[in-house]
Coordinates of C-alpha atoms in Angstrom, one line a residue:
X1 CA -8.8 7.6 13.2
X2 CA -10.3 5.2 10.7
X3 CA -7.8 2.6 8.6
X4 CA -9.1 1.3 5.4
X5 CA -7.4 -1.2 3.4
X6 CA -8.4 0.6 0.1
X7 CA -6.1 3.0 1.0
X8 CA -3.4 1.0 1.3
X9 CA -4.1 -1.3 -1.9
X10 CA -4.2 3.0 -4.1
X11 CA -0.9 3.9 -2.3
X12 CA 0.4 0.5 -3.6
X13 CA -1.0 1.3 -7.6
X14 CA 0.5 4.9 -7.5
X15 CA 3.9 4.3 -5.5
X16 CA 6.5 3.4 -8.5
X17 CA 9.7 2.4 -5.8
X18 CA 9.3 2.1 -2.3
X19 CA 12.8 2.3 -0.3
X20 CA 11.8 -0.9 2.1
X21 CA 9.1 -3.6 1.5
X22 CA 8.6 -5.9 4.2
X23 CA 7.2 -9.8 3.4
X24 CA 5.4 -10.5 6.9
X25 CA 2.8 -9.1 9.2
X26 CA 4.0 -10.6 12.6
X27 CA 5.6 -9.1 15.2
X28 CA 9.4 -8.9 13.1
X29 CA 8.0 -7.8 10.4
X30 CA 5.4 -4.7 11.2
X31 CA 8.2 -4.0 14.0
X32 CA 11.1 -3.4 11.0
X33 CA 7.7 -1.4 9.1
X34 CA 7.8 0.9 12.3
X35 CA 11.1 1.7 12.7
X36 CA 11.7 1.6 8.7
X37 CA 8.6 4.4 8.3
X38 CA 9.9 6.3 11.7
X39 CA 13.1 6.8 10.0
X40 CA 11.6 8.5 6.8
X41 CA 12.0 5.6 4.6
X42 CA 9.0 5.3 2.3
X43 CA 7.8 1.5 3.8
X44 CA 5.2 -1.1 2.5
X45 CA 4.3 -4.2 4.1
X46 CA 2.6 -7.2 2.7
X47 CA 1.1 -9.8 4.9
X48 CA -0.8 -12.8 3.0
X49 CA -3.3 -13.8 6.2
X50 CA -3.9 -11.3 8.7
X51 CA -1.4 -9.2 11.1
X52 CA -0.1 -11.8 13.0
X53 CA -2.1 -14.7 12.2
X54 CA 0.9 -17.1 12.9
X55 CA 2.7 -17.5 15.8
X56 CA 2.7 -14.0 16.4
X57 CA -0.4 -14.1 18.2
X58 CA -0.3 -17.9 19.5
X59 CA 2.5 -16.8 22.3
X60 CA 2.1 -17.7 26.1
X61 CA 1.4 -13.5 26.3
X62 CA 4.4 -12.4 28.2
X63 CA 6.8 -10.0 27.5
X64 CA 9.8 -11.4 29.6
X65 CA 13.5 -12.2 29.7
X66 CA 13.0 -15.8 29.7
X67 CA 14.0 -17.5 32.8
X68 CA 14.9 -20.9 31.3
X69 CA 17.6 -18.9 29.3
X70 CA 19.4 -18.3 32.6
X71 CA 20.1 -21.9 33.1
X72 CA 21.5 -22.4 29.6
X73 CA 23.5 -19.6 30.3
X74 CA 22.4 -17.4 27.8
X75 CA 22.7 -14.4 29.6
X76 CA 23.3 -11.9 26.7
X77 CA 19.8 -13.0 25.3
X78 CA 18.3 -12.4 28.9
X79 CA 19.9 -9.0 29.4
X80 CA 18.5 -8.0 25.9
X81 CA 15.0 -9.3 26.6
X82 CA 14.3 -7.8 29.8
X83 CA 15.4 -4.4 28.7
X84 CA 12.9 -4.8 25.6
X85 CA 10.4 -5.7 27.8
X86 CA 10.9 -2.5 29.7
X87 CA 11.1 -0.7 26.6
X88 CA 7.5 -2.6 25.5
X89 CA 6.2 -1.0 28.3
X90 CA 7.0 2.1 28.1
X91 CA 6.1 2.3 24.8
X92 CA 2.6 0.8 25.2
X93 CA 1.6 0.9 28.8
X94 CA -1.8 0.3 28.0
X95 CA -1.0 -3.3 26.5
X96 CA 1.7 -4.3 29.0
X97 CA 1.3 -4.8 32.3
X98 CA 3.4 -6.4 35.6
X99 CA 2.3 -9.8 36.4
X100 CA 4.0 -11.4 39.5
X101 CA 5.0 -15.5 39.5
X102 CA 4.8 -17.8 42.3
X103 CA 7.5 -21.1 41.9
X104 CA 6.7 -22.9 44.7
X105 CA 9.3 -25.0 46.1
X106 CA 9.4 -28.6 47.9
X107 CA 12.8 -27.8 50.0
X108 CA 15.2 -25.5 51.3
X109 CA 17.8 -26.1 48.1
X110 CA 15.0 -25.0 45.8
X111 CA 14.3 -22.1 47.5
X112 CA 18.0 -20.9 47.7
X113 CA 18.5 -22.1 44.1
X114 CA 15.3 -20.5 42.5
X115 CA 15.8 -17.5 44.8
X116 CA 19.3 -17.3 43.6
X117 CA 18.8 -17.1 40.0
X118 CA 15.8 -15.0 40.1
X119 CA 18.2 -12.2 42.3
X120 CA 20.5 -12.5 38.9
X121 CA 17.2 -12.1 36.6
X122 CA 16.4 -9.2 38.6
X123 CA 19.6 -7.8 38.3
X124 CA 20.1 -8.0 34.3
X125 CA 17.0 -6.2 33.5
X126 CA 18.8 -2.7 35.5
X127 CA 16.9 0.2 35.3
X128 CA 13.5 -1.5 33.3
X129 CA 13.0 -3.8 36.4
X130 CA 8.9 -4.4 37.1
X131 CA 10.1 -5.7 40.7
X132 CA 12.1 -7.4 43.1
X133 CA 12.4 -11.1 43.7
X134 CA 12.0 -12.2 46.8
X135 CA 11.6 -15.9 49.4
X136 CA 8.4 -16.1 50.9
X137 CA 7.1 -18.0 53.8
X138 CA 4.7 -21.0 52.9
X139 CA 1.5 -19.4 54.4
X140 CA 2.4 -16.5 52.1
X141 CA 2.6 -18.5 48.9
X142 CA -0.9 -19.5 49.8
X143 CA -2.4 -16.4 50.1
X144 CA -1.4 -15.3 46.3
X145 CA -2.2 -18.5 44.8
X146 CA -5.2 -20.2 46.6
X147 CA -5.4 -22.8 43.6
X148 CA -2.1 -24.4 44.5
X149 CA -2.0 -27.8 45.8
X150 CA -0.8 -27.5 49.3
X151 CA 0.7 -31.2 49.2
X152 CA 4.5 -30.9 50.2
X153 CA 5.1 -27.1 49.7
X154 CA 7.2 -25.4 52.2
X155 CA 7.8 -22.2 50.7
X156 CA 7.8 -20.4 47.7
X157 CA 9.7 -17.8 45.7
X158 CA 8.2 -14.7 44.0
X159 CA 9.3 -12.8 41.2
X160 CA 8.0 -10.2 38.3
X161 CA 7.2 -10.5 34.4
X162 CA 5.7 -9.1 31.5
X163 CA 2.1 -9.7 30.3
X164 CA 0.6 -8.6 27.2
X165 CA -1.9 -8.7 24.7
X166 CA 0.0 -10.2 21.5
X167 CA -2.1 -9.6 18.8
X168 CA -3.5 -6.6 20.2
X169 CA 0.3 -4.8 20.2
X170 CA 0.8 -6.4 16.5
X171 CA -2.7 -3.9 15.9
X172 CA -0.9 -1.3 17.6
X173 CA 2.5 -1.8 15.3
X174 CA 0.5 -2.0 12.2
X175 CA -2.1 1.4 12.9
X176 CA 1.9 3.0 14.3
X177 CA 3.3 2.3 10.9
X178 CA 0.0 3.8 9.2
X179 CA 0.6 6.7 11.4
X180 CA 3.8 7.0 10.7
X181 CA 3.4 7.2 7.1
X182 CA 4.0 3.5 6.0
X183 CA 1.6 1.3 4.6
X184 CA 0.8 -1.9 5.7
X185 CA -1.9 -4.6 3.9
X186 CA -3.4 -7.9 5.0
X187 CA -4.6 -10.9 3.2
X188 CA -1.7 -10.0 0.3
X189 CA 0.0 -12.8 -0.8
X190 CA 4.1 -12.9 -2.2
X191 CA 3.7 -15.4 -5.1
X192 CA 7.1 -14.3 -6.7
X193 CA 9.7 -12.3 -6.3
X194 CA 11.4 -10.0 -9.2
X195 CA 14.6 -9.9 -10.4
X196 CA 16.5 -7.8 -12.3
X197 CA 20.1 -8.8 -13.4
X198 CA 20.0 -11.4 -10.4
X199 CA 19.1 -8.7 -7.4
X200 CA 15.4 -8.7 -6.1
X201 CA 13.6 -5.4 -7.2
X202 CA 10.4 -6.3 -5.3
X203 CA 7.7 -9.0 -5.5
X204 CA 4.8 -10.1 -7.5
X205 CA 1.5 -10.2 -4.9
X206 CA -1.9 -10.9 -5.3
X207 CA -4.6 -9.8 -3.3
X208 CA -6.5 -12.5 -2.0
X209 CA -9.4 -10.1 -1.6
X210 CA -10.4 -9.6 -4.7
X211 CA -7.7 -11.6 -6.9
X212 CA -5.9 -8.9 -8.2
X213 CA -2.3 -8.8 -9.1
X214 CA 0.2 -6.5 -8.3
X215 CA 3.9 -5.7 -9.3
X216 CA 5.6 -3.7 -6.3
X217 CA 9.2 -2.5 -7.0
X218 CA 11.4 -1.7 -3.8
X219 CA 15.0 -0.9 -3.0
X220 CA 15.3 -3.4 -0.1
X221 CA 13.3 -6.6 0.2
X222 CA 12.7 -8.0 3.8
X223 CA 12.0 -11.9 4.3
X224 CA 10.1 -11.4 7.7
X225 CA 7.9 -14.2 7.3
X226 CA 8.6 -16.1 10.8
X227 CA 7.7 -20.3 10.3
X228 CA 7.3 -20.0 6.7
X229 CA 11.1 -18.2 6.2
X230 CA 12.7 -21.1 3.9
X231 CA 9.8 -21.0 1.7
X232 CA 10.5 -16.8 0.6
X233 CA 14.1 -17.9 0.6
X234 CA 13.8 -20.6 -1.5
X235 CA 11.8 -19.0 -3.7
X236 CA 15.0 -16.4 -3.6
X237 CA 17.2 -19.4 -4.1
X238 CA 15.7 -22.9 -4.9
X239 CA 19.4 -24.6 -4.0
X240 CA 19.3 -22.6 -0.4
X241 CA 19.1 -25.3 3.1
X242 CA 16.4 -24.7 5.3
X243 CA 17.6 -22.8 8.4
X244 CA 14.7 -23.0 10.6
X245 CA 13.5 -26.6 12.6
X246 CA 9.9 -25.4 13.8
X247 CA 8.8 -26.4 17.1
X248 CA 4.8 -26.6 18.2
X249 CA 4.0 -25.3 21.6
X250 CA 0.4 -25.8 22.8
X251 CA -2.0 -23.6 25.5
X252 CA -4.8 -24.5 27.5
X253 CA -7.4 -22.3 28.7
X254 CA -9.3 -22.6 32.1
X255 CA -11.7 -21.0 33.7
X256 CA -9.9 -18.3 36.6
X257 CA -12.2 -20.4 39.2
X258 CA -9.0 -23.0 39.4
X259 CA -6.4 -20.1 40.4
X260 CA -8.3 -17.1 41.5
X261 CA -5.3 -15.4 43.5
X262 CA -3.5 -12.7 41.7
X263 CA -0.2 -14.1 40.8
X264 CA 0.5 -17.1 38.6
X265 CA 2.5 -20.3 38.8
X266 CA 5.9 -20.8 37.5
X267 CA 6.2 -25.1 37.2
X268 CA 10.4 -24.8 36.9
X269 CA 10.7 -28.1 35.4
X270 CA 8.6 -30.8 33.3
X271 CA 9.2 -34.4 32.5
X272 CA 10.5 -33.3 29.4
X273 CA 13.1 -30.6 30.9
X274 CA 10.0 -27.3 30.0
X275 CA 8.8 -24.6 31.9
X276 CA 5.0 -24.5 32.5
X277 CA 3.2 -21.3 33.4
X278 CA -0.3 -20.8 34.7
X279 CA -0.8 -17.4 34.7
X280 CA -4.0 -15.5 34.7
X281 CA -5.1 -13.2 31.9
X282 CA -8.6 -11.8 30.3
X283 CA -10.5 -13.2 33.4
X284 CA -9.2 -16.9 31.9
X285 CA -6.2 -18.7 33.1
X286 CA -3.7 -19.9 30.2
X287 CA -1.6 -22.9 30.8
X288 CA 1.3 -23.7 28.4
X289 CA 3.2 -24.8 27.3
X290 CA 4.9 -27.8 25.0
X291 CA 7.6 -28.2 23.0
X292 CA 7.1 -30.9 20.1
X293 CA 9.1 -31.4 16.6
X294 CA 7.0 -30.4 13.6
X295 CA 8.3 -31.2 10.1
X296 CA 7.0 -28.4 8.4
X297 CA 4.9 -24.9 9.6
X298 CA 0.9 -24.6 8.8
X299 CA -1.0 -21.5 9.7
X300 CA -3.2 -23.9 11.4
X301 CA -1.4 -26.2 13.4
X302 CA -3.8 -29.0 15.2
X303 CA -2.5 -30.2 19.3
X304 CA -1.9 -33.3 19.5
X305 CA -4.2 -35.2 22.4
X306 CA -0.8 -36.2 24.0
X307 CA 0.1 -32.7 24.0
X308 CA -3.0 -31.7 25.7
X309 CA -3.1 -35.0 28.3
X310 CA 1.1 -33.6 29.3
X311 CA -0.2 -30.6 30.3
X312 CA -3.5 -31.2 32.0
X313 CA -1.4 -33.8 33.8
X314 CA 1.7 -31.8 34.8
X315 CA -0.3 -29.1 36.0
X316 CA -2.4 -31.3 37.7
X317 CA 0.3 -32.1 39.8
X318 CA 0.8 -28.5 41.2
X319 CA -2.9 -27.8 41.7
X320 CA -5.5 -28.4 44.2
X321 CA -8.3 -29.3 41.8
X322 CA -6.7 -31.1 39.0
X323 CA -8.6 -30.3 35.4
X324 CA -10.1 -32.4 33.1
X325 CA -10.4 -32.2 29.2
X326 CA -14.2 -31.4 29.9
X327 CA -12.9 -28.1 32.0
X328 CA -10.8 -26.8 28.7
X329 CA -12.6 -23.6 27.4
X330 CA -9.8 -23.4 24.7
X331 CA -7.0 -24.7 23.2
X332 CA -4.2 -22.8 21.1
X333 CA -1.2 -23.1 18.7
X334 CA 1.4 -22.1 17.8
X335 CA 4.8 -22.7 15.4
X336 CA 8.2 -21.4 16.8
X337 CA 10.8 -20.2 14.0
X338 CA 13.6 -21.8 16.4
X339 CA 16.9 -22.1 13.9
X340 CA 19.0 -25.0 13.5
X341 CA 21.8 -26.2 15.4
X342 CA 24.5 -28.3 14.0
X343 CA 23.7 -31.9 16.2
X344 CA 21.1 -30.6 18.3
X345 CA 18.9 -32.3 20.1
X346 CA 15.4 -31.9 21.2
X347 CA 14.4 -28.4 20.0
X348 CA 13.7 -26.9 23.6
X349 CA 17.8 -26.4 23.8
X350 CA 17.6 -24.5 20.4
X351 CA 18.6 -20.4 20.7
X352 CA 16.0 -17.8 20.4
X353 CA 18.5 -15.3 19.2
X354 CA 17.8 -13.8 15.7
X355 CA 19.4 -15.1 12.7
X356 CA 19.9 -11.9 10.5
X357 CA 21.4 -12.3 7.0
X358 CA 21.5 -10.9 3.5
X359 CA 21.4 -13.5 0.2
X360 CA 23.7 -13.0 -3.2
X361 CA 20.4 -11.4 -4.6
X362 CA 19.9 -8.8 -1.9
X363 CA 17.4 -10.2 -0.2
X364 CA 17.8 -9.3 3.4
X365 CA 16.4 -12.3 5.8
X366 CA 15.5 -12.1 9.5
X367 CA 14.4 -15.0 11.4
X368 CA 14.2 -16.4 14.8
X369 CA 14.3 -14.6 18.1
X370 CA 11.4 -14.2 20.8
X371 CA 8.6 -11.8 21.0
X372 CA 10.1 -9.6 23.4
X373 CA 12.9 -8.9 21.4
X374 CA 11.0 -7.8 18.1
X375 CA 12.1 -4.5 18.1
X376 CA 15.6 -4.7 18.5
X377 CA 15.1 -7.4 15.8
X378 CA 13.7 -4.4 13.3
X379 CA 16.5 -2.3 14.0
X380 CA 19.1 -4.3 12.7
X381 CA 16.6 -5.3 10.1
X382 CA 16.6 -1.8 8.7
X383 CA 20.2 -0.7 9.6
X384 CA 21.7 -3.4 7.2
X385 CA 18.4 -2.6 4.9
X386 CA 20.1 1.4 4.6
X387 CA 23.3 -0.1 4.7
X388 CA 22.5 -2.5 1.7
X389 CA 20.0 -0.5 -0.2
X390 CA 22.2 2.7 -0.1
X391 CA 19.3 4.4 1.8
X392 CA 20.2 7.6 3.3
X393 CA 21.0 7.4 7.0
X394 CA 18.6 7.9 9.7
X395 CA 19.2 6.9 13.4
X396 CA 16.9 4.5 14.8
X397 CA 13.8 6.0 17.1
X398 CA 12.0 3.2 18.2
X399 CA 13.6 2.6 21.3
X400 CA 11.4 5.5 22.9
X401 CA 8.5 6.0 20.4
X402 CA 5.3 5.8 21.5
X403 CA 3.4 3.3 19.5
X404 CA -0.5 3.6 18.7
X405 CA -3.1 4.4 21.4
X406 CA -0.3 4.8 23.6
X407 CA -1.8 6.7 27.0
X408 CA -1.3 5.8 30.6
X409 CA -4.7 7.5 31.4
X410 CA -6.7 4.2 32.1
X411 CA -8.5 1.5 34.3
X412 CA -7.1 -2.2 34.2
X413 CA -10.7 -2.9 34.8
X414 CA -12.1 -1.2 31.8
X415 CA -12.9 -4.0 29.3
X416 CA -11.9 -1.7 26.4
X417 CA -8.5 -0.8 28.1
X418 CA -6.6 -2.5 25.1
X419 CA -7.6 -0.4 22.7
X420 CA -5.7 2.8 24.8
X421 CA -6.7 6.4 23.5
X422 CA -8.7 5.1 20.5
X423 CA -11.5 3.3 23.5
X424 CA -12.7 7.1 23.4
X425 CA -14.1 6.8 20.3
X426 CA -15.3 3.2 21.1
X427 CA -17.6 4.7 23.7
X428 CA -18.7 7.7 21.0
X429 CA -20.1 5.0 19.3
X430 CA -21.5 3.6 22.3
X431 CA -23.5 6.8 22.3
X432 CA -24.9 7.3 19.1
X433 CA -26.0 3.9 19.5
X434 CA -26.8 1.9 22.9
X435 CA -27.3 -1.7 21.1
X436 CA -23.8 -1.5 20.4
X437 CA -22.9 -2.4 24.4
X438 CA -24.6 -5.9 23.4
X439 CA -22.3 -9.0 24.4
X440 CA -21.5 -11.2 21.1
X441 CA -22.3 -14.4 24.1
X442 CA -22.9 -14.3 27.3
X443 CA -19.7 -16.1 27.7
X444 CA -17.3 -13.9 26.3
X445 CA -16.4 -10.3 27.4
X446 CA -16.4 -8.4 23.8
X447 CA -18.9 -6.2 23.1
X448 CA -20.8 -5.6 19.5
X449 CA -19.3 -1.9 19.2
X450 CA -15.7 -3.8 19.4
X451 CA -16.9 -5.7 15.7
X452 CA -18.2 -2.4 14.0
X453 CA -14.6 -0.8 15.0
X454 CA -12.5 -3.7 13.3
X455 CA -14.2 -3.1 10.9
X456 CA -14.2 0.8 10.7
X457 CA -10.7 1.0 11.7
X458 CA -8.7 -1.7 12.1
X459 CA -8.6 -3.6 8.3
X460 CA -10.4 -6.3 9.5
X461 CA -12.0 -8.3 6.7
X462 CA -12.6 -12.0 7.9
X463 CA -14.3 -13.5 10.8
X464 CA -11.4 -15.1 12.0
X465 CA -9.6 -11.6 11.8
X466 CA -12.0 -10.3 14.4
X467 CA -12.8 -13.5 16.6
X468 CA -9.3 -14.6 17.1
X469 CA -7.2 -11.1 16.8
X470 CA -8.9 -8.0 17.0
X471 CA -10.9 -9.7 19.9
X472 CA -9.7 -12.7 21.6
X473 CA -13.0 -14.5 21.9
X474 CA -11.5 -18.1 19.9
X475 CA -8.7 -18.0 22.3
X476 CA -10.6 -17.9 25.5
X477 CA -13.4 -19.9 25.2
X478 CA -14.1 -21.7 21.6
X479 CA -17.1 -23.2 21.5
X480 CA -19.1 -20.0 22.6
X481 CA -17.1 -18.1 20.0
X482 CA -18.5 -20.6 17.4
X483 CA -22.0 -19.8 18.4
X484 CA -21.4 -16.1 18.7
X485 CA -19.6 -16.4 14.9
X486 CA -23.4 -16.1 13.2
X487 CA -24.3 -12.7 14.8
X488 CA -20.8 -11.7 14.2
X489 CA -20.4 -12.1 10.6
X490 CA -23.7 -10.2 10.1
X491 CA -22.5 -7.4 12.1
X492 CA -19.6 -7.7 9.7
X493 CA -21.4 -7.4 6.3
X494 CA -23.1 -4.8 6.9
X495 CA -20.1 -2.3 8.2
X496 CA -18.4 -3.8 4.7
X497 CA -21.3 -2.8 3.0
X498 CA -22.8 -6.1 1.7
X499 CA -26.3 -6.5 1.0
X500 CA -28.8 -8.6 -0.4
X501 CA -27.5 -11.7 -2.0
X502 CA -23.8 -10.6 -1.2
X503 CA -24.0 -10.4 2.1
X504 CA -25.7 -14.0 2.7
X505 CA -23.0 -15.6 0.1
X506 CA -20.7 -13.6 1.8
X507 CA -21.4 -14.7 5.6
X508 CA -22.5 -18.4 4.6
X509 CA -18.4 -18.3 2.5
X510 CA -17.2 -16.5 6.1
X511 CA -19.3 -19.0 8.5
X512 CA -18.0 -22.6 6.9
X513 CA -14.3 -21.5 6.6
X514 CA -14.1 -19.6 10.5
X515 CA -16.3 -23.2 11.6
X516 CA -13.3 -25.6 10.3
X517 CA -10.7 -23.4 11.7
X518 CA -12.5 -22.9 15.1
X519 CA -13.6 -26.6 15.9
X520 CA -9.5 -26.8 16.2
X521 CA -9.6 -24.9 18.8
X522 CA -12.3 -27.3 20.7
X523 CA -10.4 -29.5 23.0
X524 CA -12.1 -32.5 22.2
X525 CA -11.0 -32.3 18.3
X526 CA -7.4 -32.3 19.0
X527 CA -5.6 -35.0 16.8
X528 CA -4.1 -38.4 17.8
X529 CA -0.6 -38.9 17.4

């Protein structure tokens, strides 16, 4: 099924009040579009970058409980996680998948300890477990993670997780709310909102596309806007506090050649009190990640060289070839909406529970929380939107609702798994034309027919919106993405229908800005502190 924008931008000019309009195309926000257009409410959803651009798609892609949160206590938050990670699952079993954990352990206190609290983590997530925890001898430990430095290990303990692709389920919420009758549009930005006798009645947006204005009118008004929350509040409310402290956490990515096995590394504790993971995923191995103060949220956030140096250090320590800078194919951002806590201290002890509240003016605000929790997040989004708005009542379905693509009738080895029942008509087009099966670079696993269908069907109208979220190319290996990013953008123009003098002003407009964002993700740009 093909998803054009247009569409979107003429449902917009003839709708005259929609019941819900969502400000924010992350996971909170196209989550609350779901389960607003699954319950009949008519639904609109304005995002002023891409579908999650922001932190939405900069997470350490897993769908888990959170096993820090155990030893702050913070067992509701757990209990809620791990059953939303089962429902993620379920819901999109091409996306998610089991990934096992290795925490390797130096004596036999750790081993009880670690084994202790993973039993408990085990036993919160009931009936959505993805698998026992378990002690295992130190050969054993060995033999599903090769990479690890053998220096002092005596034995190890195993447990299960959550991995997922994060920007690929944000596609999948945003085509569900499409399907589902809602309508969702990109590169739309807020500038105002509009008030009638002091209550919000919509928003003033412009479409960065082409510069057009538009005046939406809605019952409900959703602030889903993640890292940049104060700012739609403020504009609600000049007077209001900021609620949020945002907190940058970096990832590295390696080549799989320095921890080939099959399960990834749990590092229980940093210098600074973190977690680190290395965990395999698209071939690549991620490592992440940190937790440093920012004074204000950027789309764009720039690592820090320290950043980069704690992590290449600390997880030097746990393997047996230690990486360099030179070894980094990757590194990636991103802004956590952590909110405030009166007197707290470094921002790693900060909740990850939602903040959910509703101004003098109507506007309904949802912040914080954690990835795996989005959807429970949208449910009380749209309950106190009916509730507010005076909507009429409609239980929640998305507890059990399949979301787009969904199939369990495919190979984890199949490159185009991601895309679920839609890779069909990927390999249609594969047949009406074989040049199509092309690599973008030798170097990266994304094929030419995966461009032509973000295009086609996935609203993708920038290169960054295909190289970095529709594809993951930037992510796993930068500087080849940056040479690919030519080829790319021509592919691009003509499936937009550019030509001529359009299409080379268009690509050369494309080229420079995708160039300046993408050298941040070299690792030898990162900034000094």
């Amino acid at each position: 099924m093909s998803v054009q924008r247009s569409e979107s931008i003429e449902r917009i000019e003839s709708q005259d009040v929609w019941d819900v309009l969502i400000i924010g195309g992350g996971a909170t926000g196209l989550g609350s579009g779901v389960d607003a257009a699954s319950r009949g409410y008519s639904t609109v959803l304005l995002e002023s970058a891409d579908f999650g651009q922001a932190t939405s798609s900069r997470s350490t892609k897993l769908a888990h409980g959170g096993v820090r949160y155990l030893e702050q206590m913070n067992f509701s938050l757990v209990y809620d996680a791990l059953h939303e990670r089962g429902r993620m699952r379920r819901n999109a079993p091409h996306l998610v998948d089991d990934q096992s954990f290795i925490v390797p352990t130096y004596s036999w206190w750790e081993t009880l300890y670690y084994g202790a609290g993973l039993v408990v983590y085990d036993l919160l997530s009931g009936p959505f477990s993805f698998g026992f925890s378990y002690p295992m001898i130190r050969n054993r430990v060995f033999n599903h993670v090769p990479g690890l430095n053998p220096a002092k290990v005596k034995a190890g303990v195993r447990y299960h997780d959550g991995q997922f692709d994060d920007s690929r389920y944000v596609m999948a919420l945003a085509l569900t709310m499409n399907d589902l009758g809602g309508c969702p549009v990109n590169h739309m930005q807020v500038v105002s909102l509009i008030k009638e006798e002091e209550t919000v009645r919509g928003v003033v947006a412009v479409d960065l596309l082409t510069g057009k204005e538009h005046k939406i009118y809605a019952r409900s008004v959703v602030n889903a806007t993640g890292v940049f929350t104060d700012d739609i509040r403020q504009m609600d409310d000049p007077s209001v506090m900021p609620i949020l402290q945002p907190s940058q956490g970096i990832h590295l990515m390696l080549d799989r050649e320095f921890c080939p096995g099959e399960a990834g590394i749990l590092i229980p504790k940093t210098d600074d009190g973190r977690v680190v993971f290395v965990l395999p995923w698209h071939d690549k191995l991620i490592i992440g990640t940190t937790d440093t103060e920012v004074d204000a949220p950027e789309m764009e956030p720039r690592a820090t060289d320290a950043e980069v140096d704690f992590l290449l250090e600390h997880v030097g320590r746990f393997l047996a070839r230690k990486p360099q800078r030179k070894d980094v194919r990757s590194v990636f951002n991103g802004i956590r909406p952590l909110i405030k806590a009166e007197g707290s201290g470094a921002t790693s002890t900060l909740s990850r529970d939602h903040y959910l509240t509703v101004s003098p003016s109507g506007l309904v605000t949802i912040a914080g929380g954690k990835w795996t929790t989005y959807r429970k997040m949208a449910e009380d989004v749209v309950n106190t939107c009916a509730k507010t708005a005076g909507l009429p009542e409609a239980d929640c379905r998305t507890s059990n609702l399949p979301l787009h693509g969904w199939t369990r009738d495919f190979s984890k080895s199949d490159p185009l798994r991601v895309y679920g029942s839609d890779a069909e008509n990927l390999y249609d087009l594969l047949d009406e034309d074989d040049c199509l099966a092309e690599l973008v670079h030798s170097r990266l696993p994304y094929r030419k027919v995966e461009v032509v269908w973000a295009v086609r069907s996935e609203m993708a109208h920038t290169l960054y919106g295909v190289l970095a979220l529709r594809t993951r190319a930037l992510l796993l290996d930068a500087e080849a993405t940056i040479e690919a990013a030519p080829e790319v953008a021509r592919l691009m123009a003509v499936e937009l229908g550019l030509s001529g003098d359009d299409a080379d002003a268009w690509i050369d407009a494309q080229l420079a800005e995708f160039r300046e964002v993408a050298a941040l993700y070299v690792a030898g740009n990162c900034c000094e502190l």
